[in-house]
Coordinates of C-alpha atoms and ligand atoms in Angstrom, one line a residue:
M1 CA 12.2 -8.0 -33.6
D2 CA 13.6 -4.6 -34.2
V3 CA 12.0 -1.2 -33.7
H4 CA 13.6 2.1 -34.9
C5 CA 14.4 5.3 -33.0
T6 CA 12.0 8.0 -34.1
T7 CA 14.8 10.6 -34.1
C8 CA 17.9 8.9 -35.6
G9 CA 16.5 5.7 -37.1
E10 CA 18.8 3.4 -35.2
P11 CA 17.3 -0.1 -34.9
W12 CA 16.8 -1.5 -31.4
D13 CA 16.0 -5.1 -30.6
V14 CA 12.8 -5.1 -28.5
Y15 CA 14.2 -7.7 -26.1
H16 CA 17.0 -5.3 -25.3
L17 CA 14.5 -2.6 -24.6
W18 CA 12.4 -4.8 -22.4
H19 CA 15.2 -6.4 -20.5
D20 CA 18.6 -4.7 -20.8
A21 CA 18.2 -1.0 -21.4
I22 CA 17.2 -0.5 -17.8
F23 CA 20.7 -1.6 -16.8
E24 CA 22.2 1.4 -18.6
T25 CA 20.6 3.7 -16.1
R26 CA 22.0 4.8 -12.7
L27 CA 19.6 2.4 -10.9
S28 CA 21.3 -0.2 -8.8
H29 CA 21.4 -3.7 -10.2
E30 CA 18.7 -4.8 -7.7
E31 CA 16.4 -1.9 -8.7
A32 CA 16.9 -2.5 -12.4
D33 CA 16.2 -6.2 -11.9
A34 CA 13.0 -5.4 -10.0
W35 CA 11.9 -3.0 -12.7
R36 CA 11.7 -5.9 -15.2
S37 CA 8.9 -7.5 -13.2
L38 CA 6.9 -4.3 -12.8
P39 CA 3.5 -4.1 -14.5
R40 CA 4.0 -2.3 -17.9
P41 CA 2.2 0.9 -16.9
K42 CA 4.5 1.4 -13.9
K43 CA 7.7 1.0 -16.0
L44 CA 7.6 4.5 -17.3
N45 CA 6.5 6.5 -14.2
D46 CA 8.3 9.8 -13.6
R47 CA 11.1 8.4 -11.7
Y48 CA 12.1 5.8 -14.3
R49 CA 11.6 8.2 -17.2
K50 CA 14.1 10.5 -15.5
E51 CA 16.6 7.7 -15.1
F52 CA 16.1 6.7 -18.7
R53 CA 16.5 10.3 -19.9
A54 CA 19.8 10.6 -18.1
A55 CA 21.0 7.5 -20.0
G56 CA 19.8 9.0 -23.3
W57 CA 16.5 7.3 -23.7
E58 CA 13.1 8.8 -24.3
F59 CA 10.0 6.7 -24.9
G60 CA 6.4 7.1 -25.8
R61 CA 3.9 5.2 -23.6
S62 CA 6.0 2.0 -23.8
V63 CA 9.7 1.3 -23.9
I64 CA 9.4 -0.1 -27.4
N65 CA 8.3 3.3 -28.7
V66 CA 11.8 4.8 -28.8
I67 CA 11.6 8.6 -29.4
R68 CA 15.3 9.3 -28.6
C69 CA 18.1 6.8 -27.9
P70 CA 21.7 7.0 -26.8
C71 CA 22.8 6.9 -30.5
C72 CA 20.9 10.2 -31.4
P73 CA 23.3 13.0 -32.4
K74 CA 23.0 15.7 -29.8
D75 CA 21.1 18.3 -31.9
S76 CA 19.1 16.0 -34.0
K77 CA 15.4 16.7 -34.4
T78 CA 12.7 14.2 -33.9
N79 CA 10.8 13.2 -37.1
L80 CA 7.4 14.5 -36.3
E81 CA 5.5 12.5 -38.8
R82 CA 7.0 9.3 -37.6
L83 CA 6.4 10.4 -34.0
Q84 CA 2.7 10.9 -34.7
T85 CA 2.4 7.7 -36.6
K86 CA 3.9 5.7 -33.8
A87 CA 1.9 7.4 -31.2
A88 CA -1.3 6.6 -33.1
L89 CA -0.3 2.9 -33.4
E90 CA 0.5 2.9 -29.8
E91 CA -2.9 4.3 -28.9
L92 CA -4.6 1.7 -31.2
L93 CA -2.8 -1.3 -29.9
G94 CA -3.0 -0.3 -26.2
D95 CA -1.5 -2.8 -24.0
D96 CA -0.6 -5.3 -26.7
E97 CA 3.1 -4.6 -26.7
D98 CA 4.0 -7.7 -28.7
G99 CA 1.5 -6.6 -31.4
L100 CA 2.9 -3.1 -31.3
A101 CA 6.4 -4.4 -31.7
S102 CA 5.6 -6.5 -34.7
T103 CA 3.6 -3.6 -36.3
F104 CA 6.5 -1.3 -35.8
E105 CA 8.8 -3.9 -37.4
D106 CA 6.4 -4.4 -40.3
Y107 CA 6.4 -0.7 -41.1
R108 CA 10.0 -0.3 -40.2
L109 CA 9.1 2.3 -37.6
Ligands
ZN1 ZN1 18.2 7.7 -31.8

């Protein structure tokens, strides 16, 4: 399943976001590996958000809600309408990240 970056529209495979993107950060291999088994709410605490941001990633409440990605042109502006739609769906589907991923895919978000 693919979801799209809110800012540049680049498609990202949700598996990559769940399992591989963390290895693009400056975290050690052990830390990145440990991150994958964290409960979902802990995956985007301040520390990890900072590491992701340094690698070019910004997320909503979950890593599959990609707000900015490493492909985003430097000065690109986030599509606000898409940002709000995705935030609303994320709110609605809560912890059901699989459901959220397929909803994003259905609507090409
Ligand atoms: Zn992007």
